[in-house]
Amino acid sequence: MTTVDHLVGLLLGTEEDWPTAFTEILRRVGPVADGVGRTHAFDVKRVTIEPFDLRYKPRHSLVIDRLAYWYYHPREWLKKIALMDDVYLLNSPFTFQSMEKHAAYCAMMRLGLNVPDTVLVPYKHPLDNARYAYTAERYNRPFDLDAVAEELGYPLFMKPYDGGAWVGVSRVRNSAELHAAYDTSGERLMHLQSSVEGYDSFARSLSIGAETMVMRFRPELPMHDRYEVSHGFLSPDAGWEVTTISRLVNAFFRWEFNSCETLVRGGDVHPIDYANACPDVALTSLHYYFPWAMAALVRWTVFCCATGRRPRLDLDTSRYFEIADRSDLSYNEKLTEYGRLADDYFETERYLDFCASRLSHVDSVVYDWVRSPEFDKLLVDTVQATYPAAEHDRFVAHFRGLLAAWVNDQSV
């Protein structure tokens, strides 16, 4: 039997917890046979930032990027290996550069999703560019910020059009807060967005390849308490809609490692944020859901490499817009059709069959590892690196309890 070696690159910031977990689980899973006479072996290496020749050939089969959204140099390296070398990237560096929050809102509004009303307002302060100032003087029309806000209705949110990590996001309740937020926005281009008041649930959906986990999220709480361990908090219809929207967004933009935030009020689902280049997968955030995330990331990585899945840089948006423009389909019928396109992109049936026939041992590998002293050491090390010394004992006990609950639920 022929052995095919795959190098998986991790392009990281300062993260240690999930990269350590991913690497260890992949090692424990071991070589995987593809059913046509080949065995696929995997190694993991962290990518370093250095000068690169545009014609050099990388050894990577796949790269998981957690850095390039924020930094230009690694982003250009990703573009090079995607365009020239067909290295598989979980998220397209092209759409994450151009399809930021603003374009993502536009695309999903075009597809008929219930995105809250949103207005883009000009810069508070002109850019440090002589041409911009000259052009703005001639063509930027005066506008009444209060009138725009009053038409949307208070309360509302002001947030950067390309934002991330909730930086620069302000809840605005009146004119004074509106002008205070706008005055501090400086050279950042901002959205004003209607608030969905009185919502029943805030759902955060983490999608990794063809899998999605919908979690109840409480943004008002400290990070270690934001993801509530709650099963069945959405109705079957709302759960289907939230999951379908998450998969639609990712298939549309060619994102395979992304999170989507939706507010559910009554029977209505409102997507509010779904362009997250670095979705939260920290052990101290996800806790109970961390083992699932690592298992899904390993499964999708192995599937893409072992099956020779080809990266898709083209968007083919017309297929989605043709559905959006059909007057004979209801909203739910359009979502169903979008879901079929997402299944086609993610090769969902092929993926599920591969997992069942070639990766059925992943869950037991993760279960055994989470119960191991090695995982407990990772948990303790992560807590010690994250929290002040006086809080170490408290948070070690807190996360041990949540992970013990996960272990118990798997054995039921």
Short mmCIF file of C-alpha atoms in Angstrom, two decimals:
data_model
loop_
_atom_site.label_atom_id
_atom_site.label_comp_id
_atom_site.label_asym_id
_atom_site.label_seq_id
_atom_site.Cartn_x
_atom_site.Cartn_y
_atom_site.Cartn_z
CA MET A 1 0.00 0.00 0.00
CA THR A 2 1.35 3.43 -0.97
CA THR A 3 1.83 6.01 1.75
CA VAL A 4 1.07 9.66 0.95
CA ASP A 5 2.53 12.20 3.37
CA HIS A 6 0.66 15.44 4.09
CA LEU A 7 2.07 18.48 5.85
CA VAL A 8 -0.58 20.61 7.56
CA GLY A 9 0.54 24.18 8.21
CA LEU A 10 -0.78 26.27 11.11
CA LEU A 11 -0.52 30.02 10.54
CA LEU A 12 -1.00 31.33 14.06
CA GLY A 13 -0.90 34.30 16.34
CA THR A 14 -0.14 33.57 19.99
CA GLU A 15 -2.53 30.62 20.36
CA GLU A 16 -1.24 27.49 22.08
CA ASP A 17 -4.29 25.62 23.35
CA TRP A 18 -6.18 24.49 20.25
CA PRO A 19 -3.03 24.03 18.07
CA THR A 20 -1.65 21.66 20.73
CA ALA A 21 -4.98 19.84 20.88
CA PHE A 22 -5.35 19.59 17.11
CA THR A 23 -1.81 18.28 16.68
CA GLU A 24 -2.16 15.67 19.40
CA ILE A 25 -5.53 14.38 18.18
CA LEU A 26 -4.28 14.14 14.61
CA ARG A 27 -1.24 12.19 15.87
CA ARG A 28 -3.45 9.81 17.84
CA VAL A 29 -5.81 9.27 14.90
CA GLY A 30 -2.82 8.01 12.92
CA PRO A 31 -2.59 7.16 9.20
CA VAL A 32 -5.87 6.91 7.30
CA ALA A 33 -6.57 4.58 4.37
CA ASP A 34 -8.55 6.06 1.50
CA GLY A 35 -10.01 2.84 0.12
CA VAL A 36 -8.13 2.91 -3.18
CA GLY A 37 -4.82 1.47 -2.07
CA ARG A 38 -3.22 4.47 -0.35
CA THR A 39 -2.54 5.35 3.25
CA HIS A 40 -2.39 9.02 4.22
CA ALA A 41 -0.04 10.14 6.99
CA PHE A 42 -0.12 13.60 8.56
CA ASP A 43 2.40 15.93 10.13
CA VAL A 44 1.74 19.41 11.54
CA LYS A 45 4.10 22.36 11.42
CA ARG A 46 3.63 25.98 12.43
CA VAL A 47 4.21 28.44 9.61
CA THR A 48 6.84 31.12 10.15
CA ILE A 49 6.85 34.56 8.52
CA GLU A 50 9.85 35.19 6.30
CA PRO A 51 10.74 36.37 2.79
CA PHE A 52 9.39 34.07 0.09
CA ASP A 53 10.14 33.57 -3.57
CA LEU A 54 6.93 33.70 -5.60
CA ARG A 55 8.05 30.61 -7.53
CA TYR A 56 9.03 28.42 -4.62
CA LYS A 57 6.98 25.26 -4.07
CA PRO A 58 5.53 24.84 -0.58
CA ARG A 59 5.41 21.37 0.97
CA HIS A 60 2.02 21.96 2.58
CA SER A 61 -1.09 20.07 1.54
CA LEU A 62 -3.34 22.29 3.65
CA VAL A 63 -2.94 25.44 5.76
CA ILE A 64 -5.18 26.55 8.61
CA ASP A 65 -4.93 30.34 8.78
CA ARG A 66 -5.53 32.32 11.96
CA LEU A 67 -3.36 35.33 11.23
CA ALA A 68 -3.61 36.66 7.69
CA TYR A 69 -6.86 38.59 8.14
CA TRP A 70 -4.92 41.00 10.36
CA TYR A 71 -1.50 41.01 8.65
CA TYR A 72 -0.67 41.65 5.00
CA HIS A 73 2.54 39.64 4.65
CA PRO A 74 1.10 36.20 5.50
CA ARG A 75 -2.05 37.06 3.52
CA GLU A 76 0.02 37.56 0.39
CA TRP A 77 1.78 34.24 1.04
CA LEU A 78 -1.61 32.53 1.25
CA LYS A 79 -2.69 34.12 -2.03
CA LYS A 80 0.49 32.89 -3.68
CA ILE A 81 0.12 29.27 -2.52
CA ALA A 82 -3.56 29.28 -3.43
CA LEU A 83 -3.10 30.71 -6.92
CA MET A 84 0.12 28.97 -7.90
CA ASP A 85 0.30 25.77 -5.87
CA ASP A 86 -3.27 24.63 -5.15
CA VAL A 87 -2.58 24.40 -1.42
CA TYR A 88 -5.88 23.83 0.34
CA LEU A 89 -6.94 26.77 2.54
CA LEU A 90 -9.92 26.51 4.86
CA ASN A 91 -10.81 30.14 4.23
CA SER A 92 -10.28 32.00 0.98
CA PRO A 93 -7.87 34.90 1.59
CA PHE A 94 -9.49 36.71 -1.32
CA THR A 95 -13.01 36.87 0.06
CA PHE A 96 -11.90 37.52 3.61
CA GLN A 97 -10.04 40.56 2.30
CA SER A 98 -12.78 41.94 0.07
CA MET A 99 -15.97 40.49 1.57
CA GLU A 100 -15.70 42.03 5.01
CA LYS A 101 -18.71 42.71 7.22
CA HIS A 102 -20.12 45.27 4.80
CA ALA A 103 -20.04 43.09 1.69
CA ALA A 104 -21.24 40.10 3.70
CA TYR A 105 -24.28 42.09 4.83
CA CYS A 106 -24.98 43.14 1.24
CA ALA A 107 -24.74 39.62 -0.13
CA MET A 108 -27.03 38.09 2.47
CA MET A 109 -29.57 40.91 2.10
CA ARG A 110 -29.50 40.17 -1.63
CA LEU A 111 -30.34 36.55 -0.81
CA GLY A 112 -33.31 37.63 1.29
CA LEU A 113 -32.04 37.00 4.83
CA ASN A 114 -33.46 39.04 7.71
CA VAL A 115 -30.37 41.18 8.28
CA PRO A 116 -31.24 44.25 10.41
CA ASP A 117 -31.45 47.56 8.53
CA THR A 118 -27.94 48.95 8.10
CA VAL A 119 -26.54 52.28 6.87
CA LEU A 120 -22.93 53.04 5.96
CA VAL A 121 -21.88 56.56 7.01
CA PRO A 122 -18.83 58.55 5.80
CA TYR A 123 -15.65 58.87 7.81
CA LYS A 124 -15.80 61.21 10.77
CA HIS A 125 -12.28 62.44 9.95
CA PRO A 126 -10.89 62.53 6.41
CA LEU A 127 -8.20 60.02 5.60
CA ASP A 128 -4.60 61.18 5.68
CA ASN A 129 -4.59 61.51 1.93
CA ALA A 130 -4.48 64.83 0.07
CA ARG A 131 -6.55 63.48 -2.81
CA TYR A 132 -9.28 62.28 -0.49
CA ALA A 133 -9.63 65.66 1.19
CA TYR A 134 -9.87 67.43 -2.17
CA THR A 135 -12.43 64.97 -3.52
CA ALA A 136 -14.48 65.03 -0.31
CA GLU A 137 -14.67 68.81 -0.43
CA ARG A 138 -16.20 68.64 -3.90
CA TYR A 139 -18.38 65.53 -3.73
CA ASN A 140 -19.18 64.52 -0.14
CA ARG A 141 -22.68 65.80 0.52
CA PRO A 142 -23.51 67.14 3.98
CA PHE A 143 -25.74 64.75 5.93
CA ASP A 144 -27.70 64.77 9.15
CA LEU A 145 -26.39 61.96 11.36
CA ASP A 146 -29.31 62.38 13.78
CA ALA A 147 -31.82 62.01 10.96
CA VAL A 148 -30.18 58.79 9.78
CA ALA A 149 -30.24 57.38 13.32
CA GLU A 150 -33.84 58.43 13.94
CA GLU A 151 -34.95 56.70 10.75
CA LEU A 152 -33.29 53.47 11.91
CA GLY A 153 -34.64 53.97 15.42
CA TYR A 154 -32.99 53.84 18.82
CA PRO A 155 -31.36 51.82 20.25
CA LEU A 156 -28.94 50.95 17.47
CA PHE A 157 -25.36 49.81 17.05
CA MET A 158 -22.44 51.66 15.55
CA LYS A 159 -19.71 49.30 14.41
CA PRO A 160 -16.82 49.21 11.94
CA TYR A 161 -17.77 48.06 8.45
CA ASP A 162 -14.85 45.59 8.49
CA GLY A 163 -14.58 44.95 12.20
CA GLY A 164 -13.53 42.00 14.27
CA ALA A 165 -13.34 40.96 17.93
CA TRP A 166 -16.06 43.51 18.77
CA VAL A 167 -13.51 46.34 18.53
CA GLY A 168 -15.15 49.73 18.01
CA VAL A 169 -18.71 48.43 18.55
CA SER A 170 -21.00 50.78 20.50
CA ARG A 171 -24.60 50.40 21.60
CA VAL A 172 -26.23 53.78 20.98
CA ARG A 173 -29.39 54.78 22.86
CA ASN A 174 -29.71 58.48 22.07
CA SER A 175 -28.27 61.40 20.14
CA ALA A 176 -25.56 62.15 22.69
CA GLU A 177 -24.23 58.58 22.56
CA LEU A 178 -24.51 58.61 18.77
CA HIS A 179 -22.25 61.65 18.41
CA ALA A 180 -19.83 60.43 21.07
CA ALA A 181 -19.39 57.12 19.22
CA TYR A 182 -19.07 58.82 15.84
CA ASP A 183 -16.56 61.36 17.17
CA THR A 184 -14.29 58.56 18.42
CA SER A 185 -14.54 56.53 15.20
CA GLY A 186 -11.88 58.73 13.59
CA GLU A 187 -10.79 57.34 10.22
CA ARG A 188 -12.77 54.11 10.59
CA LEU A 189 -15.68 53.63 8.23
CA MET A 190 -18.77 52.81 10.28
CA HIS A 191 -22.16 51.14 9.99
CA LEU A 192 -25.26 52.15 11.87
CA GLN A 193 -27.40 49.06 12.37
CA SER A 194 -30.84 48.58 13.88
CA SER A 195 -30.90 46.67 17.13
CA VAL A 196 -33.02 43.54 17.48
CA GLU A 197 -34.61 44.30 20.83
CA GLY A 198 -36.24 41.70 23.03
CA TYR A 199 -34.65 38.72 21.33
CA ASP A 200 -35.18 35.29 22.86
CA SER A 201 -31.83 33.72 22.02
CA PHE A 202 -28.40 34.78 20.82
CA ALA A 203 -26.99 31.87 18.84
CA ARG A 204 -23.39 31.52 17.76
CA SER A 205 -22.81 28.86 15.14
CA LEU A 206 -19.30 27.51 14.70
CA SER A 207 -18.91 25.82 11.31
CA ILE A 208 -15.93 23.66 10.41
CA GLY A 209 -16.24 22.22 6.93
CA ALA A 210 -19.54 20.38 6.60
CA GLU A 211 -20.23 20.38 10.36
CA THR A 212 -21.93 23.10 12.41
CA MET A 213 -22.41 23.46 16.16
CA VAL A 214 -25.04 25.98 17.28
CA MET A 215 -24.34 27.29 20.78
CA ARG A 216 -26.23 29.62 23.07
CA PHE A 217 -24.15 32.78 23.50
CA ARG A 218 -24.38 35.40 26.23
CA PRO A 219 -22.25 38.37 25.12
CA GLU A 220 -22.92 40.35 28.28
CA LEU A 221 -21.03 37.83 30.44
CA PRO A 222 -17.26 37.31 30.90
CA MET A 223 -15.69 35.18 28.18
CA HIS A 224 -15.50 32.00 30.26
CA ASP A 225 -19.29 32.10 30.75
CA ARG A 226 -20.49 33.32 27.37
CA TYR A 227 -21.10 29.90 25.83
CA GLU A 228 -23.86 28.33 27.86
CA VAL A 229 -24.10 24.55 27.87
CA SER A 230 -27.66 24.36 26.62
CA HIS A 231 -29.23 21.75 24.40
CA GLY A 232 -32.47 22.32 22.52
CA PHE A 233 -32.63 26.04 23.28
CA LEU A 234 -33.97 26.69 19.77
CA SER A 235 -37.12 25.30 18.24
CA PRO A 236 -36.57 22.73 15.45
CA ASP A 237 -37.54 25.31 12.81
CA ALA A 238 -35.27 28.02 14.23
CA GLY A 239 -32.44 25.54 14.64
CA TRP A 240 -32.75 24.46 11.02
CA GLU A 241 -32.76 28.08 9.85
CA VAL A 242 -29.75 29.08 11.95
CA THR A 243 -27.75 26.07 10.74
CA THR A 244 -28.75 26.60 7.10
CA ILE A 245 -27.80 30.29 7.22
CA SER A 246 -24.39 29.41 8.66
CA ARG A 247 -23.73 26.85 5.92
CA LEU A 248 -25.07 29.20 3.23
CA VAL A 249 -22.74 32.01 4.31
CA ASN A 250 -19.72 29.72 4.31
CA ALA A 251 -20.45 28.04 0.99
CA PHE A 252 -21.19 31.41 -0.65
CA PHE A 253 -17.89 32.98 0.41
CA ARG A 254 -15.76 29.79 0.43
CA TRP A 255 -15.24 29.87 4.16
CA GLU A 256 -14.79 26.56 5.96
CA PHE A 257 -13.74 27.72 9.42
CA ASN A 258 -16.08 30.50 10.45
CA SER A 259 -18.69 31.52 13.01
CA CYS A 260 -22.06 33.15 12.50
CA GLU A 261 -24.06 35.14 15.04
CA THR A 262 -27.85 35.26 14.87
CA LEU A 263 -30.56 36.68 17.06
CA VAL A 264 -33.78 34.71 17.36
CA ARG A 265 -36.93 36.61 18.28
CA GLY A 266 -40.17 34.71 18.14
CA GLY A 267 -40.18 32.90 14.82
CA ASP A 268 -37.69 35.28 13.16
CA VAL A 269 -33.96 34.67 12.77
CA HIS A 270 -31.76 37.74 12.23
CA PRO A 271 -28.11 37.23 11.18
CA ILE A 272 -26.03 40.07 12.66
CA ASP A 273 -22.41 38.97 12.21
CA TYR A 274 -21.07 36.23 9.99
CA ALA A 275 -17.63 37.17 8.69
CA ASN A 276 -15.25 35.91 11.37
CA ALA A 277 -11.86 35.09 9.93
CA CYS A 278 -10.63 33.81 13.29
CA PRO A 279 -13.62 32.19 15.00
CA ASP A 280 -13.28 31.59 18.72
CA VAL A 281 -11.97 28.08 19.38
CA ALA A 282 -10.15 28.76 22.65
CA LEU A 283 -10.33 26.05 25.30
CA THR A 284 -11.26 28.63 27.95
CA SER A 285 -14.10 29.96 25.78
CA LEU A 286 -15.62 26.86 24.23
CA HIS A 287 -14.86 24.52 27.19
CA TYR A 288 -17.68 21.91 26.85
CA TYR A 289 -17.75 22.36 23.07
CA PHE A 290 -13.96 22.34 22.63
CA PRO A 291 -13.65 18.56 22.02
CA TRP A 292 -16.26 18.70 19.25
CA ALA A 293 -14.45 21.60 17.57
CA MET A 294 -11.13 19.76 17.58
CA ALA A 295 -12.69 16.53 16.31
CA ALA A 296 -14.46 18.39 13.50
CA LEU A 297 -11.27 20.24 12.53
CA VAL A 298 -9.32 16.97 12.38
CA ARG A 299 -12.04 15.24 10.37
CA TRP A 300 -12.30 18.04 7.80
CA THR A 301 -8.53 18.35 7.47
CA VAL A 302 -8.10 14.62 6.86
CA PHE A 303 -11.05 14.49 4.47
CA CYS A 304 -9.75 17.37 2.34
CA CYS A 305 -6.23 15.93 2.10
CA ALA A 306 -7.02 12.23 1.74
CA THR A 307 -9.76 12.64 -0.87
CA GLY A 308 -7.88 15.20 -2.94
CA ARG A 309 -10.65 17.76 -2.50
CA ARG A 310 -9.80 20.73 -4.71
CA PRO A 311 -9.81 24.28 -3.35
CA ARG A 312 -12.48 26.55 -4.86
CA LEU A 313 -11.51 30.16 -5.41
CA ASP A 314 -14.39 30.99 -7.77
CA LEU A 315 -17.65 32.11 -6.12
CA ASP A 316 -20.28 31.28 -8.75
CA THR A 317 -22.69 33.70 -7.04
CA SER A 318 -25.15 33.63 -9.93
CA ARG A 319 -26.45 30.23 -8.77
CA TYR A 320 -27.47 31.78 -5.45
CA PHE A 321 -28.89 34.94 -7.01
CA GLU A 322 -31.03 32.93 -9.41
CA ILE A 323 -32.73 31.38 -6.39
CA ALA A 324 -33.02 34.76 -4.64
CA ASP A 325 -34.79 36.25 -7.68
CA ARG A 326 -37.45 33.54 -7.96
CA SER A 327 -40.84 34.95 -7.03
CA ASP A 328 -42.43 31.50 -6.91
CA LEU A 329 -40.41 30.42 -3.85
CA SER A 330 -41.14 31.28 -0.24
CA TYR A 331 -38.36 32.29 2.15
CA ASN A 332 -38.11 28.76 3.58
CA GLU A 333 -38.11 27.25 0.09
CA LYS A 334 -35.24 29.54 -0.89
CA LEU A 335 -33.34 28.53 2.24
CA THR A 336 -33.86 24.90 1.30
CA GLU A 337 -32.42 25.54 -2.15
CA TYR A 338 -29.49 27.45 -0.66
CA GLY A 339 -28.92 24.48 1.63
CA ARG A 340 -28.66 22.19 -1.40
CA LEU A 341 -26.02 24.45 -2.91
CA ALA A 342 -24.13 24.39 0.39
CA ASP A 343 -24.29 20.59 0.50
CA ASP A 344 -22.96 20.51 -3.04
CA TYR A 345 -20.05 22.79 -2.14
CA PHE A 346 -19.14 20.91 1.03
CA GLU A 347 -19.69 17.49 -0.57
CA THR A 348 -21.70 16.67 2.53
CA GLU A 349 -22.78 13.18 1.50
CA ARG A 350 -19.25 12.19 0.49
CA TYR A 351 -17.86 13.71 3.69
CA LEU A 352 -20.29 11.85 5.95
CA ASP A 353 -19.55 8.58 4.16
CA PHE A 354 -15.78 9.16 4.51
CA CYS A 355 -16.13 9.91 8.22
CA ALA A 356 -18.24 6.79 8.77
CA SER A 357 -15.93 4.47 6.83
CA ARG A 358 -12.48 5.98 7.51
CA LEU A 359 -12.71 8.19 10.57
CA SER A 360 -15.19 6.43 12.83
CA HIS A 361 -12.50 6.20 15.54
CA VAL A 362 -12.00 9.97 15.87
CA ASP A 363 -14.68 10.44 18.53
CA SER A 364 -13.25 7.68 20.74
CA VAL A 365 -9.74 9.11 20.27
CA VAL A 366 -10.95 12.53 21.43
CA TYR A 367 -12.91 10.98 24.31
CA ASP A 368 -9.88 9.10 25.60
CA TRP A 369 -7.61 12.11 25.19
CA VAL A 370 -9.91 14.50 27.07
CA ARG A 371 -9.85 12.03 29.98
CA SER A 372 -6.05 11.82 29.91
CA PRO A 373 -3.43 13.52 32.14
CA GLU A 374 -2.03 15.15 28.97
CA PHE A 375 -5.28 17.01 28.36
CA ASP A 376 -5.55 18.05 31.99
CA LYS A 377 -2.03 19.49 31.77
CA LEU A 378 -3.06 21.46 28.67
CA LEU A 379 -6.08 22.78 30.54
CA VAL A 380 -3.99 23.83 33.54
CA ASP A 381 -1.30 25.41 31.35
CA THR A 382 -3.95 27.34 29.40
CA VAL A 383 -5.61 28.65 32.55
CA GLN A 384 -2.25 29.72 33.97
CA ALA A 385 -1.42 31.56 30.75
CA THR A 386 -4.83 33.24 30.59
CA TYR A 387 -5.79 34.29 34.14
CA PRO A 388 -4.05 36.00 37.09
CA ALA A 389 -2.36 33.67 39.57
CA ALA A 390 -4.99 34.36 42.24
CA GLU A 391 -7.68 32.93 39.95
CA HIS A 392 -5.87 29.79 38.77
CA ASP A 393 -7.50 27.35 41.20
CA ARG A 394 -10.96 28.75 40.56
CA PHE A 395 -10.76 28.50 36.80
CA VAL A 396 -9.03 25.13 36.74
CA ALA A 397 -11.95 23.76 38.77
CA HIS A 398 -14.45 25.61 36.58
CA PHE A 399 -13.17 24.18 33.30
CA ARG A 400 -12.51 20.73 34.73
CA GLY A 401 -16.15 20.62 35.74
CA LEU A 402 -17.39 21.62 32.28
CA LEU A 403 -15.14 19.10 30.52
CA ALA A 404 -16.20 16.40 32.99
CA ALA A 405 -19.79 17.16 32.02
CA TRP A 406 -18.85 16.65 28.36
CA VAL A 407 -17.17 13.32 29.17
CA ASN A 408 -20.21 12.19 31.12
CA ASP A 409 -22.56 13.13 28.27
CA GLN A 410 -20.52 11.07 25.79
CA SER A 411 -20.73 7.97 27.96
CA VAL A 412 -24.51 8.12 28.40
#
